[in-house]
XYZ file of C-alpha atoms in Angstrom:
679
model
C -26.408 12.840 -15.833
C -26.822 10.769 -19.032
C -23.988 8.546 -17.826
C -25.722 8.136 -14.460
C -28.991 7.107 -16.160
C -27.131 4.575 -18.301
C -25.509 3.107 -15.212
C -28.870 2.952 -13.438
C -30.499 1.117 -16.347
C -27.745 -1.443 -16.770
C -27.406 -1.991 -13.042
C -31.147 -2.513 -12.730
C -30.987 -5.265 -15.324
C -28.507 -7.229 -13.248
C -29.742 -6.266 -9.775
C -30.256 -9.310 -7.524
C -32.902 -9.699 -4.802
C -31.806 -9.228 -1.224
C -31.556 -11.917 1.444
C -32.969 -12.155 4.928
C -30.904 -10.874 7.832
C -29.111 -13.417 9.994
C -28.961 -13.066 13.775
C -25.832 -11.301 15.090
C -23.014 -13.609 16.170
C -20.632 -12.902 19.060
C -20.132 -9.500 20.655
C -18.434 -6.291 19.540
C -17.230 -3.563 21.877
C -16.353 -0.210 20.296
C -14.187 2.106 22.400
C -14.158 5.627 21.032
C -11.408 7.907 22.315
C -11.910 11.245 20.517
C -8.577 12.925 19.794
C -6.328 9.941 20.563
C -3.185 9.900 18.395
C -0.400 7.341 18.160
C 2.086 9.888 19.510
C 0.044 9.936 22.750
C 0.782 6.297 23.572
C 3.612 5.251 25.854
C 4.132 2.459 28.421
C 4.127 4.939 31.319
C 1.393 7.406 30.314
C -1.073 4.943 28.729
C -0.366 1.472 30.172
C -3.763 -0.001 29.256
C -3.724 1.225 25.673
C -0.057 0.279 25.315
C -0.756 -3.257 26.499
C -3.701 -3.557 24.135
C -1.549 -2.260 21.271
C 0.916 -5.058 21.946
C -1.679 -7.713 21.141
C -3.997 -5.923 18.726
C -3.853 -5.185 15.011
C -3.124 -1.501 14.411
C -3.387 1.295 11.853
C -3.639 5.040 11.455
C -7.237 6.232 11.349
C -8.422 8.957 8.987
C -11.353 10.536 10.816
C -12.589 12.841 8.079
C -16.287 13.644 8.478
C -18.091 16.748 7.202
C -15.616 19.399 8.392
C -16.944 22.315 10.369
C -16.918 25.364 8.124
C -13.750 27.387 8.543
C -12.031 24.834 10.798
C -11.288 21.828 8.605
C -11.403 19.387 11.510
C -13.694 16.594 12.640
C -15.505 17.553 15.844
C -16.534 14.830 18.341
C -20.257 14.881 17.491
C -19.466 14.609 13.764
C -17.126 11.702 14.469
C -19.702 9.801 16.520
C -22.431 10.398 13.922
C -20.081 9.236 11.165
C -19.649 5.944 13.018
C -23.431 5.805 13.327
C -23.982 6.272 9.595
C -20.880 4.709 8.050
C -20.832 7.861 5.927
C -19.398 11.322 6.516
C -21.753 13.135 8.864
C -22.148 16.733 9.950
C -22.440 18.287 13.415
C -24.130 21.561 14.401
C -20.958 22.839 16.035
C -17.859 21.803 17.917
C -19.186 21.120 21.407
C -19.428 18.017 23.596
C -22.439 15.756 22.988
C -25.553 16.622 24.989
C -26.090 14.318 27.965
C -29.346 12.328 27.711
C -31.910 11.662 30.433
C -32.826 8.203 29.129
C -32.091 5.890 26.210
C -32.872 8.469 23.511
C -30.580 11.038 21.891
C -31.666 14.616 22.681
C -32.820 16.550 19.579
C -32.285 13.536 17.338
C -34.564 14.808 14.571
C -32.581 18.037 14.360
C -29.447 15.958 13.723
C -31.304 13.951 11.061
C -32.414 17.166 9.351
C -28.838 18.488 9.458
C -27.614 15.454 7.508
C -30.248 16.025 4.821
C -28.830 19.504 4.300
C -25.279 18.133 4.009
C -23.844 17.174 0.637
C -23.161 13.621 1.885
C -26.681 13.083 3.308
C -25.563 10.533 5.873
C -28.234 8.167 7.188
C -27.445 8.333 10.882
C -28.620 5.398 12.937
C -27.546 2.821 10.335
C -25.242 0.919 12.700
C -27.696 0.542 15.554
C -30.610 -0.139 13.212
C -28.750 -2.959 11.444
C -28.118 -4.710 14.761
C -31.679 -4.086 15.942
C -33.213 -5.418 12.705
C -31.216 -8.633 13.139
C -32.659 -9.099 16.625
C -29.622 -7.836 18.529
C -29.409 -5.626 21.593
C -27.349 -2.430 21.649
C -25.840 -0.654 24.663
C -24.178 2.758 24.841
C -21.929 4.167 27.554
C -21.682 7.961 27.473
C -23.469 10.628 25.398
C -21.071 10.400 22.461
C -21.382 6.632 22.288
C -25.162 7.050 22.339
C -24.944 9.045 19.107
C -23.057 6.208 17.420
C -25.137 3.333 18.810
C -28.677 4.659 18.322
C -31.036 3.305 15.694
C -32.724 5.527 13.115
C -35.212 6.729 15.736
C -32.397 7.835 18.072
C -32.789 5.073 20.675
C -30.720 2.219 22.102
C -31.657 -0.807 24.151
C -29.586 0.224 27.173
C -27.830 3.428 28.145
C -25.334 3.970 30.982
C -23.437 7.082 31.969
C -20.298 5.090 32.911
C -19.045 1.572 32.311
C -19.504 0.822 36.000
C -23.264 1.137 35.488
C -23.462 -1.373 32.633
C -23.521 -5.141 32.435
C -22.337 -5.872 28.876
C -23.792 -9.398 28.952
C -26.753 -9.848 26.653
C -25.777 -7.005 24.328
C -24.352 -7.869 20.919
C -23.044 -4.348 20.303
C -21.616 -2.172 23.078
C -20.389 1.319 22.186
C -18.326 3.082 24.855
C -16.351 6.288 25.094
C -13.347 7.790 26.833
C -13.989 11.518 26.223
C -11.340 13.076 28.460
C -9.048 14.339 25.666
C -11.760 16.025 23.609
C -13.594 17.324 26.692
C -10.444 19.015 27.973
C -9.715 20.514 24.560
C -13.260 21.781 24.028
C -13.372 23.250 27.531
C -10.445 25.640 27.124
C -7.830 24.246 24.780
C -4.840 22.342 26.123
C -1.180 22.850 26.866
C 1.183 19.925 26.312
C 1.012 19.123 30.015
C -2.770 19.351 30.009
C -2.935 16.976 27.059
C -0.704 14.454 28.831
C -3.032 14.540 31.825
C -6.122 14.141 29.641
C -4.535 11.245 27.746
C -3.690 9.510 31.038
C -7.274 9.996 32.234
C -8.634 8.566 28.977
C -6.351 5.552 29.365
C -7.754 4.927 32.849
C -11.272 4.954 31.394
C -10.206 2.548 28.645
C -8.723 0.282 31.311
C -12.045 0.227 33.177
C -13.873 -0.650 29.955
C -11.433 -3.412 29.035
C -11.871 -4.925 32.492
C -15.562 -5.495 31.776
C -15.250 -6.803 28.210
C -16.405 -10.448 28.072
C -13.955 -13.106 26.943
C -13.963 -13.643 23.180
C -15.477 -10.283 22.284
C -14.094 -8.231 19.399
C -12.657 -4.917 20.608
C -12.436 -1.957 18.229
C -10.646 1.192 19.388
C -10.778 4.433 17.417
C -9.669 8.020 17.998
C -12.867 9.106 16.292
C -12.305 12.876 16.062
C -9.784 15.667 16.326
C -8.840 17.389 19.564
C -6.411 19.967 18.185
C -6.790 23.020 15.950
C -5.610 20.992 12.937
C -6.688 17.627 11.549
C -4.595 14.568 12.447
C -4.453 10.832 11.897
C -5.597 8.879 14.943
C -5.423 5.502 16.628
C -7.181 2.418 15.226
C -6.886 -0.964 16.935
C -8.748 -4.247 16.594
C -8.475 -7.218 18.919
C -10.427 -10.431 18.818
C -10.807 -13.809 17.117
C -10.329 -12.397 13.594
C -7.298 -10.206 14.324
C -3.611 -10.781 14.887
C -0.826 -8.351 15.810
C 0.026 -6.921 12.392
C -1.060 -3.781 10.603
C -4.686 -3.264 9.697
C -5.898 -2.516 6.198
C -9.232 -2.186 4.393
C -10.343 -2.227 0.791
C -11.559 1.353 1.254
C -7.953 2.574 1.459
C -5.976 -0.346 -0.009
C -3.085 0.962 2.095
C -1.536 -1.245 4.759
C -1.587 0.622 8.061
C -4.292 3.114 7.056
C -8.060 2.818 7.605
C -10.958 5.251 7.853
C -13.589 6.141 10.416
C -16.382 4.954 8.094
C -14.676 1.538 8.101
C -15.426 1.266 11.822
C -19.133 0.840 11.079
C -18.580 -1.884 8.500
C -16.037 -3.616 10.739
C -18.445 -3.830 13.681
C -21.248 -5.257 11.531
C -18.940 -7.720 9.790
C -17.607 -8.947 13.144
C -21.230 -9.597 14.165
C -21.821 -11.549 10.970
C -24.301 -8.974 9.642
C -24.506 -7.507 6.126
C -23.319 -3.955 5.662
C -26.097 -1.586 4.487
C -25.646 0.064 1.082
C -25.373 3.538 2.617
C -22.236 2.556 4.531
C -19.229 3.523 2.408
C -16.550 1.994 4.635
C -15.148 -1.524 4.434
C -14.259 -3.988 7.169
C -10.780 -3.902 8.692
C -8.569 -6.922 8.116
C -5.235 -7.657 9.754
C -2.031 -8.375 7.886
C 1.181 -10.135 8.840
C 3.167 -6.918 8.430
C 4.786 -5.789 11.671
C 3.091 -2.855 13.419
C 5.143 -0.245 15.270
C 3.298 2.598 17.066
C 6.274 4.876 16.396
C 6.026 4.280 12.645
C 2.293 5.018 12.782
C 3.042 8.240 14.633
C 5.491 9.091 11.829
C 2.645 8.719 9.316
C 0.770 11.471 11.136
C 3.935 13.573 11.238
C 4.201 13.275 7.453
C 0.618 14.468 7.062
C 1.203 17.455 9.349
C 4.390 18.477 7.558
C 2.629 18.135 4.210
C -0.106 20.494 5.380
C 2.524 23.079 6.320
C 4.601 22.878 3.133
C 1.944 22.387 0.439
C 0.778 25.997 0.148
C 4.263 27.594 0.072
C 5.435 24.899 -2.344
C 2.717 25.679 -4.869
C 3.223 29.399 -4.407
C 6.930 28.989 -5.150
C 6.186 26.689 -8.097
C 3.839 29.233 -9.659
C 6.231 32.160 -9.128
C 9.220 30.277 -10.580
C 7.213 29.025 -13.581
C 5.843 32.477 -14.368
C 9.318 34.038 -14.129
C 10.718 31.261 -16.309
C 8.120 31.922 -19.000
C 8.815 35.663 -18.847
C 12.567 35.184 -19.270
C 12.033 32.543 -21.952
C 9.764 34.902 -23.894
C 12.492 37.571 -23.983
C 15.158 35.074 -25.017
C 12.978 33.552 -27.721
C 12.184 36.976 -29.155
C 15.816 38.079 -29.192
C 17.042 34.683 -30.435
C 20.049 34.477 -28.117
C 21.572 31.078 -29.005
C 23.703 30.542 -25.879
C 20.877 31.560 -23.558
C 18.526 29.387 -25.615
C 20.553 26.273 -24.885
C 20.489 27.048 -21.168
C 16.763 27.641 -21.445
C 16.362 24.237 -23.083
C 18.070 22.560 -20.145
C 15.928 24.478 -17.659
C 12.824 23.508 -19.632
C 13.673 19.810 -19.429
C 14.379 20.049 -15.693
C 11.136 21.983 -15.209
C 9.167 19.362 -17.142
C 10.631 16.671 -14.869
C 9.565 18.451 -11.656
C 5.927 17.198 -11.620
C 6.809 13.491 -11.681
C 9.649 14.200 -9.233
C 7.109 15.399 -6.656
C 5.953 11.777 -6.500
C 9.399 10.182 -6.698
C 10.369 12.368 -3.716
C 8.233 10.051 -1.540
C 10.994 7.468 -1.849
C 12.941 9.656 0.603
C 11.575 10.516 4.106
C 12.035 14.253 3.645
C 9.326 15.069 6.212
C 11.322 13.648 9.113
C 14.182 16.164 9.017
C 14.415 19.363 11.040
C 13.727 21.639 8.054
C 11.310 19.752 5.787
C 10.622 22.465 3.195
C 14.248 22.732 2.004
C 14.467 18.945 2.160
C 11.366 18.592 -0.012
C 12.594 21.103 -2.591
C 16.070 19.564 -2.625
C 14.678 16.059 -3.064
C 12.365 17.093 -5.908
C 15.144 18.990 -7.684
C 17.481 16.063 -7.170
C 15.143 13.668 -8.964
C 14.391 16.254 -11.669
C 18.107 16.753 -12.322
C 18.622 12.994 -12.421
C 15.871 12.582 -15.018
C 17.229 15.536 -17.018
C 20.692 13.977 -16.845
C 19.342 10.826 -18.487
C 17.502 12.952 -21.048
C 20.779 14.576 -22.117
C 23.032 11.524 -21.648
C 22.417 9.439 -24.763
C 22.353 9.980 -28.516
C 18.655 10.844 -28.287
C 19.682 14.197 -26.822
C 20.478 15.446 -30.328
C 16.954 14.841 -31.590
C 14.194 17.433 -31.333
C 12.025 15.046 -29.278
C 14.822 13.178 -27.491
C 14.853 14.935 -24.084
C 11.068 15.397 -24.238
C 10.572 11.684 -24.831
C 12.743 10.679 -21.871
C 11.028 12.990 -19.383
C 7.547 12.147 -20.678
C 8.377 8.436 -20.635
C 9.579 8.559 -17.033
C 6.428 10.498 -16.082
C 4.217 7.872 -17.675
C 6.018 4.673 -16.668
C 6.778 5.728 -13.076
C 3.135 6.537 -12.318
C 1.912 3.479 -14.211
C 4.097 1.222 -12.060
C 3.010 3.124 -8.956
C -0.706 2.447 -9.403
C 0.039 -1.156 -10.297
C 1.853 -1.607 -6.992
C -0.436 0.248 -4.588
C -0.132 3.992 -5.313
C 2.377 4.487 -2.494
C 4.145 7.394 -4.210
C 0.974 9.479 -4.121
C 0.286 9.137 -0.379
C 1.325 12.373 1.364
C 3.031 13.620 -1.804
C 2.860 17.395 -2.204
C 0.910 16.847 -5.452
C -0.777 13.674 -4.234
C -3.482 12.991 -1.705
C -3.561 13.405 2.045
C -4.901 10.572 4.220
C -5.928 13.190 6.778
C -8.417 14.787 4.394
C -9.638 11.385 3.242
C -10.516 12.460 -0.297
C -8.696 9.530 -1.907
C -6.422 6.787 -0.629
C -5.490 4.789 -3.731
C -5.378 4.967 -7.511
C -4.854 8.119 -9.516
C -5.406 11.438 -7.825
C -6.291 14.240 -10.221
C -2.864 15.893 -10.232
C -1.169 12.543 -10.757
C -3.597 11.823 -13.589
C -2.675 15.128 -15.239
C 1.034 14.275 -15.127
C 0.367 10.687 -16.219
C -1.936 11.404 -19.170
C 0.213 14.275 -20.433
C 3.403 12.257 -20.038
C 1.869 9.239 -21.766
C 0.634 11.104 -24.845
C 3.865 13.093 -25.266
C 5.908 9.920 -24.746
C 3.927 8.182 -27.496
C 4.497 11.167 -29.785
C 8.240 10.840 -29.227
C 8.087 7.049 -29.676
C 6.228 7.447 -32.967
C 8.895 9.924 -34.067
C 11.747 7.512 -33.298
C 10.095 4.407 -34.773
C 10.851 4.859 -38.450
C 7.975 2.903 -39.971
C 4.470 4.309 -39.555
C 2.750 0.921 -39.130
C 4.826 -0.351 -36.172
C 4.769 3.135 -34.630
C 0.985 3.260 -34.769
C 0.681 -0.257 -33.326
C 2.997 0.590 -30.425
C 1.078 3.774 -29.666
C -2.248 1.953 -29.674
C -1.048 -0.900 -27.455
C 0.716 1.250 -24.867
C -2.058 3.835 -24.921
C -4.726 1.208 -24.250
C -2.621 -0.194 -21.397
C -2.241 3.290 -19.930
C -5.986 4.001 -20.156
C -6.878 0.602 -18.708
C -4.494 1.187 -15.797
C -6.092 4.584 -15.178
C -9.618 3.190 -14.928
C -9.168 -0.362 -13.678
C -10.548 -0.649 -10.101
C -7.538 -2.557 -8.810
C -5.116 0.058 -10.167
C -6.018 3.651 -11.024
C -9.763 3.546 -10.205
C -10.121 6.944 -11.859
C -13.745 7.579 -12.837
C -13.356 11.052 -14.352
C -9.952 10.436 -15.872
C -10.888 7.705 -18.330
C -13.263 9.715 -20.584
C -10.845 12.645 -20.805
C -7.866 10.339 -21.363
C -9.740 8.438 -24.092
C -10.665 11.676 -25.841
C -7.140 13.111 -25.681
C -5.560 9.838 -26.791
C -8.005 9.450 -29.682
C -7.332 13.015 -30.884
C -3.618 12.207 -30.793
C -4.136 9.039 -32.878
C -6.323 10.837 -35.419
C -3.721 13.565 -35.924
C -0.911 11.016 -35.999
C -2.724 9.146 -38.770
C -3.312 12.386 -40.688
C -7.090 12.309 -40.220
C -9.345 15.290 -39.582
C -10.670 15.819 -36.059
C -14.367 16.437 -36.707
C -17.216 17.103 -34.319
C -18.835 13.792 -35.273
C -15.666 11.862 -34.517
C -15.198 13.654 -31.214
C -18.787 12.869 -30.222
C -18.318 9.208 -31.120
C -15.080 9.052 -29.128
C -16.738 10.736 -26.139
C -19.524 8.138 -26.202
C -16.891 5.419 -26.353
C -15.074 6.859 -23.339
C -18.315 7.091 -21.357
C -19.218 3.519 -22.319
C -15.794 2.283 -21.257
C -15.913 3.820 -17.786
C -19.526 2.661 -17.409
C -18.479 -0.903 -18.182
C -15.606 -0.680 -15.696
C -17.886 0.762 -13.002
C -20.523 -1.947 -13.565
C -17.851 -4.650 -13.420
C -16.677 -3.208 -10.122
C -20.256 -2.966 -8.818
C -20.898 -6.626 -9.694
C -18.312 -7.662 -7.099
C -19.236 -8.155 -3.428
C -19.854 -4.837 -1.663
C -16.780 -5.163 0.547
C -14.538 -5.428 -2.523
C -15.913 -2.456 -4.479
C -13.997 0.732 -5.068
C -15.636 4.144 -5.401
C -16.465 3.245 -9.029
C -18.827 0.502 -7.947
C -19.998 2.630 -5.038
C -21.108 5.310 -7.510
C -23.207 2.748 -9.370
C -24.939 1.919 -6.103
C -25.464 5.623 -5.454
C -27.119 5.908 -8.868
C -29.415 2.996 -8.009
C -30.253 4.561 -4.650
C -31.046 7.907 -6.254
C -28.082 9.660 -4.636
C -26.095 10.368 -7.808
C -27.518 13.876 -8.179
C -26.040 14.994 -4.881
C -22.676 13.438 -5.716
C -22.532 15.103 -9.141
C -23.643 18.453 -7.717
C -20.937 18.260 -5.051
C -18.270 17.499 -7.646
C -19.483 20.258 -9.966
C -19.382 22.738 -7.112
C -15.887 21.585 -6.204
C -14.738 21.955 -9.828
C -16.080 25.490 -10.121
C -14.627 26.342 -6.731
C -11.118 25.518 -7.936
C -11.227 28.554 -10.211
C -10.798 30.583 -7.047
C -7.387 28.963 -6.580
C -5.601 31.946 -8.096
C -2.046 30.497 -8.134
C -3.049 27.488 -10.253
C -5.396 29.578 -12.391
C -2.595 32.102 -12.990
C -0.141 29.331 -13.838
C -2.565 27.863 -16.374
C -3.238 31.211 -18.036
C 0.430 32.169 -18.254
C 1.438 28.751 -19.621
C -1.273 28.853 -22.296
C -0.365 32.437 -23.200
C 3.312 31.493 -23.539
C 2.450 28.494 -25.685
C 0.302 30.411 -28.171
C 1.717 33.944 -28.011
C 5.414 33.058 -27.898
C 6.031 29.554 -29.222
C 3.234 29.435 -31.805
C 3.386 33.063 -32.969
C 5.678 34.101 -35.851
C 8.570 36.358 -34.881
C 10.819 38.737 -36.790
C 11.853 35.904 -39.097
C 8.154 35.223 -39.728
C 8.641 31.675 -38.458
C 7.115 30.352 -35.238
C 9.325 28.241 -33.005
C 6.664 25.543 -32.894
C 6.482 25.480 -36.677
C 10.181 24.644 -36.854
C 9.740 21.866 -34.296
C 6.666 20.540 -36.124
C 8.612 20.464 -39.390
C 11.333 18.284 -37.856
C 8.937 16.205 -35.751
C 5.306 16.323 -36.983
C 4.359 13.918 -34.191
C 4.881 16.711 -31.650
C 1.812 18.553 -32.909
C -0.362 15.461 -32.489
C 1.007 14.795 -29.009
C 0.666 18.365 -27.783
C -2.908 18.789 -29.025
C -3.901 15.386 -27.632
C -2.385 16.118 -24.223
C -4.059 19.533 -24.017
C -7.394 17.986 -25.028
C -7.183 15.467 -22.199
C -6.296 18.232 -19.750
C -9.157 20.507 -20.840
C -11.786 17.744 -20.688
C -10.344 16.637 -17.353
C -10.862 20.171 -16.082
C -14.543 20.037 -17.058
C -15.453 16.658 -15.568
C -13.278 16.325 -12.461
C -13.765 17.939 -9.075
C -10.147 19.129 -8.972
C -10.919 21.422 -11.900
C -8.120 23.870 -12.636
C -5.500 21.688 -10.943
C -5.564 19.275 -13.887
C -4.654 21.714 -16.704
C -2.231 23.490 -14.357
C -0.231 20.296 -13.788
C -0.585 19.141 -17.400
C 0.750 22.456 -18.694
C 3.614 22.319 -16.188
C 4.715 19.146 -17.976
C 3.801 19.982 -21.563
C 4.840 23.607 -22.032
C 8.446 23.448 -20.685
C 9.069 20.245 -22.664
C 7.579 21.805 -25.802
C 9.787 24.831 -25.262
C 12.835 22.554 -24.991
C 11.840 20.806 -28.226
C 11.369 24.142 -30.002
C 14.779 25.392 -28.851
C 16.421 22.115 -29.911
C 14.801 22.432 -33.343
C 16.202 25.946 -33.772
C 19.622 25.225 -32.241
C 22.095 23.610 -34.658
C 23.448 20.408 -33.078
C 27.185 19.653 -33.048
C 28.503 18.382 -36.397
C 28.717 14.821 -35.138
C 24.993 14.803 -34.581
C 24.305 14.521 -38.282
C 25.704 10.986 -38.359
C 24.367 9.944 -34.952
C 20.744 11.028 -35.323
C 18.448 8.178 -36.438
C 16.513 8.716 -39.634
C 12.928 9.888 -39.243
């Protein structure tokens, strides 16, 4: 809350006065087809949509609104209201929109009150009100379209039940609907044949709408909700003077070929030449020159569906295997079995390489095979074995921090390069983010941040160990560490609001210990203030840019100014506390910490702890391990992913620390004495 007040004060100093609204220019026609997916389109079944797709810019549409409790999908009313607000909106249930008797939405005030109770507090009516305030006229065709087109009082200029009853001329914004798919699904569910029939009927309605669209109008098509038991990506198309035939993108996702439902609001207003209200979180669609193939867009949805099916069993298997590994390792460490210890060291290095390999696996289309779960596991293990092979391939393998440094370095550099080039490895990764859920589309997700920050600090510990002179080692650590932190927080790269303060604190603790200085409460407080100041400066710099270029960092500044920060922080705090109910990740964290302190750090029969031996040979390991764990613990406290951050950080740190401890206790081959660099 202190950080939010600081942002509000500084933003208020630089806040600029608003400008008068200009009159809307041109005409925009929105065609909402709830439930429409790219896999539905074909030349024979949907000739009108297929023809439009041939000339329009295209993308997959994430339709995430406020999901109906227990269902996790976007219902049609929620989708229409989200278009209305440009912010995730809630619906009272999953039923078709109520048919009006005039130009007003039935029970509009009840819908307004429902949004106030929602954590997102969407201001429904923003789209229609913006056009109305600029002197424009708004028409709606169908009860769902009426929800999207109404102003804040729940009214439109003109309402028609069908497109045949409307003359679009004289209306700057026309919102229409083809509800056949969602109506059929809500009525009684659908078989594959029933869906084909509903899709064909929706295409006929779209054809009738297109026939009445005036020349030169901008056409925006969106599959604005789900019409299946599970959430999907849907169709997004834009045709008009500003659009070509390539893939669509938006600064809200920064992914070519992927846009969001909240972008539809901003896109319509931008096409009319109107400013986008502050409450609208989406950004206008823009077309690219990249070729657009409906089949490839359908494959994007396939990847999201496969990910939803494999994620839970993957994490369950990961937790079980890790816990068993720690149990076996504890027995071996206690009994001091040398041969088994060497095998355990190899397994530890492979295990430490698994987290970054979950992202590298996205380089291979594992989701497109007949049996995706084995393909995913095989791909991840393949990359982990490759990284481990490098870790044991060179002369560094004989050093206590050699294999650890290689795995940690790959974890850091691979994710650093990923965020610098668009975060593609995190999209639909099993430890990344899902476009279907719409929580994040670019930058560092929380699990990726955990792997990245842990890998970076451990890599710097290994680098400091291998660089013989303290001065150059410290300089390298500072320079690379600052680059890593900047990449994590910079809006164009990591855009990670909660990660920067925790990363700064963990990195600073590492530097203090590396320099032999005491970590005091006063120093920690000063470092924490520095981390908060840094992310505040980054957020304000992002906010100072035009609204359509801001990331969620700048958007949070605007939410602070608008008095909405409390709701955002409360939602994130609730999400963080809720993650403690994720028993697999909580169990993994507890077991990993217990193994670290009760097995590796506890003296055994020889009255010597394994970690003590490793620390004696490589004092930098202690600084790196404590710094990495500090970043993970603070990240747990201030991020909405909560327990997921220490769980992933420990999955990197503990197996690699185990490998280092075993290497320290295992005598290397005689030749190693001449090959190992001096430390």
